[in-house]
């Protein structure tokens, strides 16, 4: 009998670290080769506030994400900014959240890390929103989700998003003065 091999997320809660690393790899493709990704992963892992080794099975929380994003920003010489734009903003339905998230991550200079509360507690990097799908750069097997199957936490949909747990990352343009 052949068993399916374990993959990231089966036994660990490192999705937050992977979501940040994946978002930074999208923002800085020329800087984030294998070594660059490894280096930033180590920096953010050390910045995580949750106690080790508990983070391995409990995963990361919003406070951890903030600490890791701040450490990554410092490590990458303030070449990107990040915010948690919906932490205090209510959305009556998923379509409003979707619409606001879509304009925030248009183009190649901004991406989002979103918290999915159902079917799993998971952080993922939202790469793009099309008319029908959310395209993700994710550490597990899911690469896109049909928007028709999405809702907000408690909606009873297949995929429920906690918009309070959404972070946006934007590349910062460097100004060269004469």
Coordinates of N, CA and C in Angstrom, one line a residue:
X1 N 0.8 -1.2 0.0 CA 0.0 0.0 0.0 C 0.9 1.2 0.0
X2 N 0.7 2.1 -1.0 CA 1.4 3.4 -1.1 C 0.6 4.5 -0.4
X3 N 1.3 5.2 0.5 CA 0.7 6.3 1.2 C 1.1 7.6 0.5
X4 N 0.2 8.6 0.6 CA 0.5 9.9 0.0 C 1.6 10.6 1.0
X5 N 2.6 11.1 0.4 CA 3.7 11.7 1.2 C 3.1 13.0 1.9
X6 N 3.7 13.4 3.0 CA 3.3 14.6 3.7 C 3.8 15.8 2.9
X7 N 3.1 16.9 3.0 CA 3.5 18.1 2.4 C 3.4 19.2 3.4
X8 N 4.0 20.4 3.1 CA 3.9 21.6 4.0 C 2.5 21.8 4.4
X9 N 2.3 21.9 5.7 CA 0.9 22.2 6.2 C 0.2 20.9 6.8
X10 N 0.7 19.8 6.4 CA 0.1 18.5 6.9 C 0.3 18.4 8.4
X11 N 1.5 18.7 8.8 CA 1.9 18.6 10.2 C 2.5 19.8 10.8
X12 N 2.6 20.9 10.1 CA 3.2 22.1 10.6 C 2.3 23.3 10.3
X13 N 2.6 24.4 11.0 CA 1.9 25.7 10.8 C 2.7 26.8 10.2
X14 N 3.6 26.4 9.3 CA 4.5 27.4 8.7 C 3.9 28.2 7.6
X15 N 2.6 28.1 7.3 CA 2.0 28.8 6.2 C 2.2 30.3 6.2
X16 N 2.3 30.9 7.4 CA 2.5 32.4 7.5 C 3.9 32.7 7.0
X17 N 4.9 32.0 7.4 CA 6.3 32.2 6.9 C 6.4 32.1 5.4
X18 N 5.7 31.0 4.9 CA 5.7 30.8 3.5 C 5.0 31.9 2.7
X19 N 3.8 32.3 3.3 CA 3.0 33.4 2.6 C 3.9 34.7 2.5
X20 N 4.6 35.0 3.5 CA 5.4 36.2 3.5 C 6.5 36.0 2.5
X21 N 7.2 34.9 2.6 CA 8.3 34.7 1.6 C 7.8 34.6 0.2
X22 N 6.7 34.0 -0.1 CA 6.2 34.0 -1.4 C 5.8 35.4 -1.9
X23 N 5.2 36.2 -1.1 CA 4.8 37.6 -1.5 C 6.1 38.4 -1.8
X24 N 7.1 38.2 -1.0 CA 8.4 39.0 -1.3 C 9.1 38.5 -2.5
X25 N 8.9 37.2 -2.8 CA 9.5 36.6 -4.1 C 8.8 37.2 -5.3
X26 N 7.5 37.5 -5.1 CA 6.7 38.1 -6.2 C 7.1 39.6 -6.4
X27 N 7.3 40.2 -5.2 CA 7.6 41.7 -5.3 C 9.1 41.9 -5.8
X28 N 10.0 41.0 -5.5 CA 11.4 41.2 -5.9 C 11.9 39.9 -6.5
X29 N 11.4 39.6 -7.7 CA 11.9 38.3 -8.4 C 13.4 38.2 -8.6
X30 N 14.0 39.4 -8.9 CA 15.5 39.3 -9.2 C 16.3 39.1 -7.9
X31 N 15.8 39.5 -6.8 CA 16.5 39.4 -5.5 C 16.2 38.1 -4.8
X32 N 15.1 37.5 -5.1 CA 14.6 36.3 -4.4 C 14.9 35.0 -5.1
X33 N 16.2 34.8 -5.4 CA 16.6 33.5 -5.9 C 16.5 32.5 -4.7
X34 N 17.0 31.3 -4.9 CA 16.9 30.3 -3.8 C 17.6 30.8 -2.5
X35 N 18.7 31.4 -2.6 CA 19.5 31.9 -1.5 C 18.7 33.1 -0.8
X36 N 18.2 34.0 -1.6 CA 17.5 35.1 -1.1 C 16.3 34.7 -0.4
X37 N 15.5 33.8 -0.9 CA 14.3 33.3 -0.2 C 14.7 32.6 1.1
X38 N 15.7 31.8 1.1 CA 16.2 31.1 2.3 C 16.6 32.1 3.4
X39 N 17.4 33.2 3.0 CA 17.8 34.2 3.9 C 16.6 34.9 4.5
X40 N 15.7 35.3 3.7 CA 14.5 36.1 4.3 C 13.7 35.2 5.1
X41 N 13.6 33.9 4.8 CA 12.8 33.0 5.6 C 13.4 32.9 7.0
X42 N 14.7 32.8 7.1 CA 15.4 32.7 8.4 C 15.2 34.0 9.2
X43 N 15.2 35.2 8.5 CA 15.0 36.4 9.2 C 13.6 36.5 9.8
X44 N 12.6 36.1 9.0 CA 11.3 36.2 9.5 C 11.0 35.2 10.6
X45 N 11.6 34.0 10.4 CA 11.4 32.9 11.4 C 11.9 33.4 12.8
X46 N 13.0 34.0 12.8 CA 13.6 34.5 14.1 C 12.8 35.7 14.7
X47 N 12.0 36.4 13.8 CA 11.2 37.5 14.3 C 9.9 37.1 14.8
X48 N 9.5 35.9 14.6 CA 8.2 35.4 15.0 C 8.0 35.5 16.5
X49 N 6.9 36.0 17.0 CA 6.8 36.3 18.5 C 6.3 35.0 19.2
X50 N 5.6 34.1 18.5 CA 5.1 32.9 19.2 C 6.3 32.1 19.7
X51 N 6.0 31.3 20.7 CA 7.1 30.5 21.3 C 7.4 29.3 20.4
X52 N 8.7 29.0 20.3 CA 9.1 27.8 19.6 C 9.2 26.7 20.7
X53 N 8.9 25.5 20.4 CA 8.6 24.9 19.1 C 7.1 25.0 18.9
X54 N 6.3 25.6 19.7 CA 4.8 25.6 19.6 C 4.3 26.1 18.2
X55 N 5.1 27.0 17.6 CA 4.7 27.5 16.3 C 4.6 26.4 15.3
X56 N 5.4 25.4 15.5 CA 5.4 24.3 14.5 C 4.0 23.7 14.4
X57 N 3.3 23.4 15.5 CA 2.0 22.8 15.4 C 0.9 23.8 15.5
X58 N 1.1 25.0 16.1 CA 0.0 25.9 16.3 C 0.0 27.0 15.2
X59 N 1.0 27.2 14.5 CA 1.0 28.2 13.4 C 1.3 29.6 13.9
X60 N 1.1 30.5 13.1 CA 1.3 31.9 13.4 C 0.0 32.7 13.5
X61 N 0.1 33.8 14.3 CA -1.1 34.6 14.5 C -0.8 36.0 13.9
X62 N -1.8 36.9 14.0 CA -1.6 38.3 13.4 C -0.4 39.0 14.0
X63 N -0.2 38.9 15.3 CA 1.0 39.5 15.9 C 2.3 39.0 15.3
X64 N 2.3 37.7 15.1 CA 3.5 37.1 14.5 C 3.7 37.7 13.1
X65 N 2.6 37.8 12.3 CA 2.7 38.3 11.0 C 3.3 39.7 11.0
X66 N 2.8 40.5 11.9 CA 3.2 41.9 11.9 C 4.7 41.9 12.2
X67 N 5.2 41.2 13.2 CA 6.6 41.1 13.6 C 7.5 40.6 12.4
X68 N 7.0 39.6 11.7 CA 7.8 39.0 10.6 C 7.8 40.0 9.5
X69 N 6.7 40.7 9.2 CA 6.7 41.7 8.1 C 7.6 42.9 8.4
X70 N 7.6 43.3 9.6 CA 8.5 44.4 10.0 C 10.0 44.0 9.9
X71 N 10.3 42.7 10.3 CA 11.7 42.3 10.2 C 12.1 42.1 8.7
X72 N 11.2 41.6 7.9 CA 11.5 41.5 6.5 C 11.7 42.9 5.9
X73 N 10.9 43.8 6.2 CA 11.1 45.2 5.7 C 12.4 45.8 6.1
X74 N 12.8 45.6 7.3 CA 14.1 46.1 7.8 C 15.2 45.4 7.0
X75 N 15.1 44.1 6.9 CA 16.2 43.3 6.2 C 16.3 43.7 4.8
X76 N 15.2 44.0 4.1 CA 15.2 44.4 2.7 C 15.3 45.9 2.5
X77 N 15.9 46.6 3.5 CA 16.2 48.0 3.4 C 15.0 48.9 3.0
X78 N 13.9 48.6 3.7 CA 12.7 49.4 3.5 C 12.3 49.5 2.0
X79 N 12.5 48.5 1.2 CA 12.2 48.5 -0.2 C 10.7 48.1 -0.5
X80 N 10.0 47.8 0.6 CA 8.5 47.6 0.5 C 7.9 48.1 1.7
X81 N 6.6 48.4 1.6 CA 5.8 48.8 2.7 C 4.7 47.7 2.9
X82 N 4.1 47.7 4.1 CA 3.0 46.8 4.3 C 2.0 47.5 5.2
X83 N 0.8 47.0 5.1 CA -0.3 47.5 6.0 C -1.3 46.4 6.2
X84 N -2.1 46.6 7.2 CA -3.2 45.7 7.5 C -4.5 46.5 7.3
X85 N -4.9 46.8 6.1 CA -5.9 47.8 5.7 C -7.3 47.6 6.2
X86 N -7.6 46.3 6.5 CA -9.0 46.0 6.9 C -9.2 45.6 8.4
X87 N -8.2 45.9 9.2 CA -8.2 45.5 10.6 C -9.4 46.1 11.3
X88 N -9.8 47.3 11.0 CA -10.9 47.9 11.7 C -12.1 48.3 10.8
X89 N -12.0 47.8 9.6 CA -13.1 48.1 8.6 C -14.0 46.9 8.4
X90 N -15.3 47.2 8.6 CA -16.2 46.1 8.4 C -16.7 45.9 6.9
X91 N -16.8 44.7 6.5 CA -17.4 44.4 5.2 C -18.7 43.7 5.4
X92 N -19.8 44.1 4.8 CA -21.0 43.4 4.9 C -21.1 42.1 4.1
X93 N -20.3 42.0 3.0 CA -20.3 40.8 2.3 C -19.0 40.6 1.5
X94 N -18.7 39.4 1.0 CA -17.5 39.1 0.4 C -17.2 39.9 -0.8
X95 N -18.2 40.3 -1.6 CA -18.1 41.0 -2.8 C -17.4 42.4 -2.5
X96 N -17.8 43.0 -1.4 CA -17.2 44.3 -1.0 C -15.7 44.1 -0.7
X97 N -15.4 43.0 0.1 CA -14.0 42.7 0.4 C -13.2 42.4 -0.9
X98 N -13.8 41.6 -1.8 CA -13.1 41.2 -3.0 C -12.8 42.5 -3.9
X99 N -13.8 43.4 -4.0 CA -13.6 44.6 -4.8 C -12.5 45.5 -4.2
X100 N -12.4 45.7 -2.9 CA -11.4 46.5 -2.4 C -10.0 45.8 -2.4
X101 N -10.0 44.5 -2.2 CA -8.7 43.8 -2.3 C -8.2 43.8 -3.7
X102 N -9.1 43.7 -4.7 CA -8.7 43.6 -6.1 C -7.9 44.9 -6.5
X103 N -8.4 46.1 -6.2 CA -7.8 47.3 -6.6 C -6.5 47.5 -5.9
X104 N -6.4 47.0 -4.7 CA -5.1 47.1 -3.9 C -4.0 46.3 -4.4
X105 N -4.3 45.2 -5.1 CA -3.2 44.3 -5.5 C -3.1 44.3 -7.1
X106 N -3.6 45.3 -7.8 CA -3.4 45.3 -9.2 C -2.0 45.6 -9.6
X107 N -1.6 45.0 -10.7 CA -0.2 45.2 -11.2 C 0.8 44.3 -10.5
X108 N 2.1 44.6 -10.7 CA 3.1 43.7 -10.2 C 3.9 44.2 -9.0
X109 N 3.3 45.3 -8.4 CA 4.0 45.9 -7.3 C 3.3 45.8 -6.0
X110 N 2.2 45.0 -5.9 CA 1.5 44.8 -4.7 C 0.8 43.5 -4.7
X111 N 0.9 42.9 -3.5 CA 0.3 41.5 -3.3 C -0.3 41.5 -1.9
X112 N -1.1 40.5 -1.6 CA -1.8 40.4 -0.3 C -1.5 39.1 0.3
X113 N -1.5 39.1 1.6 CA -1.5 37.9 2.4 C -2.8 37.9 3.1
X114 N -3.6 36.9 2.9 CA -4.9 36.8 3.4 C -5.1 35.6 4.3
X115 N -5.9 35.7 5.4 CA -6.2 34.6 6.3 C -7.4 33.9 5.9
X116 N -7.3 32.6 5.7 CA -8.5 31.8 5.3 C -8.9 31.0 6.6
X117 N -10.1 31.2 7.0 CA -10.5 30.5 8.3 C -11.2 29.1 8.0
X118 N -11.7 28.9 6.8 CA -12.3 27.7 6.5 C -12.0 27.4 5.0
X119 N -11.6 26.2 4.6 CA -11.7 24.9 5.4 C -10.6 24.6 6.3
X120 N -9.5 25.5 6.3 CA -8.4 25.3 7.2 C -8.0 26.7 7.7
X121 N -7.3 26.7 8.8 CA -6.7 28.0 9.3 C -5.4 28.1 8.5
X122 N -5.4 29.1 7.6 CA -4.3 29.2 6.6 C -4.0 30.6 6.2
X123 N -2.7 30.9 6.0 CA -2.3 32.2 5.4 C -1.9 31.8 4.0
X124 N -2.3 32.7 3.0 CA -1.8 32.5 1.6 C -1.5 33.8 1.0
X125 N -0.8 33.8 -0.1 CA -0.4 35.0 -0.8 C -1.4 35.1 -2.0
X126 N -2.2 36.1 -2.0 CA -3.1 36.4 -3.1 C -2.3 37.2 -4.2
X127 N -2.2 36.6 -5.3 CA -1.3 37.1 -6.4 C -2.2 38.0 -7.3
X128 N -3.4 37.6 -7.5 CA -4.3 38.3 -8.5 C -5.7 37.9 -8.3
X129 N -6.6 38.8 -8.5 CA -8.0 38.5 -8.6 C -8.5 38.7 -10.0
X130 N -9.1 37.7 -10.6 CA -9.7 37.9 -11.9 C -11.2 38.0 -11.7
X131 N -11.9 38.0 -12.8 CA -13.4 38.1 -12.7 C -14.0 36.9 -11.9
X132 N -13.4 35.8 -12.0 CA -14.0 34.6 -11.4 C -13.1 33.8 -10.4
X133 N -11.8 34.2 -10.3 CA -10.9 33.4 -9.4 C -10.0 34.3 -8.6
X134 N -9.6 33.8 -7.5 CA -8.4 34.4 -6.7 C -7.2 33.5 -7.1
X135 N -6.2 34.1 -7.7 CA -5.0 33.4 -8.0 C -4.0 33.5 -6.9
X136 N -3.4 32.4 -6.4 CA -2.6 32.4 -5.3 C -1.2 31.9 -5.6
X137 N -0.2 32.3 -4.8 CA 1.1 31.7 -4.8 C 1.1 31.1 -3.4
X138 N 0.9 29.8 -3.3 CA 0.7 29.2 -2.0 C 1.6 28.1 -1.7
X139 N 1.8 27.8 -0.4 CA 2.7 26.8 0.0 C 2.1 25.4 0.0
X140 N 0.8 25.3 -0.3 CA 0.2 24.0 -0.4 C -0.4 23.8 -1.8
X141 N -1.3 22.9 -1.9 CA -1.8 22.4 -3.2 C -2.7 23.4 -3.9
X142 N -3.3 24.3 -3.2 CA -4.3 25.2 -3.8 C -3.7 26.4 -4.5
X143 N -3.9 26.6 -5.8 CA -3.3 27.7 -6.6 C -4.4 28.7 -7.0
X144 N -5.6 28.3 -7.0 CA -6.7 29.3 -7.3 C -8.0 28.8 -6.7
X145 N -8.8 29.7 -6.4 CA -10.1 29.4 -5.8 C -11.2 30.2 -6.5
X146 N -12.2 29.5 -6.9 CA -13.4 30.2 -7.6 C -14.0 31.2 -6.6
X147 N -14.2 32.4 -7.0 CA -14.8 33.4 -6.1 C -16.2 33.1 -5.7
X148 N -16.9 32.3 -6.6 CA -18.3 32.0 -6.3 C -18.4 31.0 -5.1
X149 N -17.2 30.4 -4.7 CA -17.2 29.5 -3.5 C -16.7 30.2 -2.3
X150 N -16.4 31.5 -2.4 CA -15.8 32.3 -1.3 C -16.8 33.1 -0.5
X151 N -16.5 33.3 0.7 CA -17.3 34.2 1.6 C -16.4 34.7 2.7
X152 N -17.1 35.4 3.7 CA -16.4 35.9 4.9 C -16.6 34.8 6.0
X153 N -15.8 34.9 7.0 CA -15.9 34.0 8.1 C -17.3 33.9 8.6
X154 N -17.8 32.7 8.7 CA -19.2 32.5 9.2 C -20.3 32.5 8.2
X155 N -19.9 32.7 6.9 CA -20.9 32.7 5.8 C -21.4 31.3 5.4
X156 N -20.6 30.3 5.8 CA -21.0 28.9 5.4 C -20.6 28.5 4.0
X157 N -19.7 29.3 3.4 CA -19.2 29.0 2.1 C -18.0 28.0 2.1
X158 N -17.6 27.5 1.0 CA -16.5 26.5 1.0 C -15.2 27.1 1.5
X159 N -14.9 28.4 1.1 CA -13.7 29.1 1.5 C -14.1 30.4 2.2
X160 N -13.8 30.5 3.5 CA -14.2 31.7 4.3 C -12.9 32.5 4.6
X161 N -12.9 33.8 4.3 CA -11.8 34.7 4.5 C -12.1 35.6 5.7
X162 N -11.0 35.7 6.5 CA -11.1 36.7 7.7 C -10.4 37.9 7.2
X163 N -11.2 38.9 6.7 CA -10.6 40.1 6.1 C -9.8 40.9 7.1
X164 N -10.0 40.7 8.4 CA -9.2 41.4 9.4 C -7.8 40.9 9.4
X165 N -7.6 39.7 8.9 CA -6.3 39.1 8.8 C -5.7 39.2 7.4
X166 N -5.9 40.4 6.8 CA -5.3 40.6 5.4 C -4.2 41.7 5.5
X167 N -3.1 41.4 4.9 CA -2.0 42.3 4.9 C -1.7 42.6 3.4
X168 N -1.4 43.8 3.1 CA -1.0 44.2 1.7 C 0.5 44.6 1.7
X169 N 1.2 44.2 0.7 CA 2.6 44.5 0.6 C 2.8 45.2 -0.7
X170 N 3.5 46.4 -0.7 CA 3.7 47.2 -1.9 C 5.2 47.5 -2.0
X171 N 5.7 47.4 -3.2 CA 7.0 47.8 -3.5 C 7.1 49.3 -3.4
X172 N 8.2 49.8 -2.8 CA 8.4 51.2 -2.6 C 9.3 51.7 -3.7
X173 N 8.9 52.8 -4.4 CA 9.7 53.3 -5.4 C 10.9 54.2 -4.8
X174 N 12.1 53.9 -5.2 CA 13.2 54.7 -4.7 C 13.4 55.9 -5.6
X175 N 13.5 57.0 -4.9 CA 13.7 58.3 -5.6 C 15.2 58.7 -5.6
X176 N 15.7 58.9 -6.8 CA 17.1 59.3 -7.0 C 17.1 60.9 -7.1
X177 N 17.8 61.5 -6.1 CA 17.9 62.9 -6.2 C 19.2 63.3 -6.9
X178 N 19.1 64.4 -7.6 CA 20.3 64.9 -8.3 C 21.5 65.3 -7.4

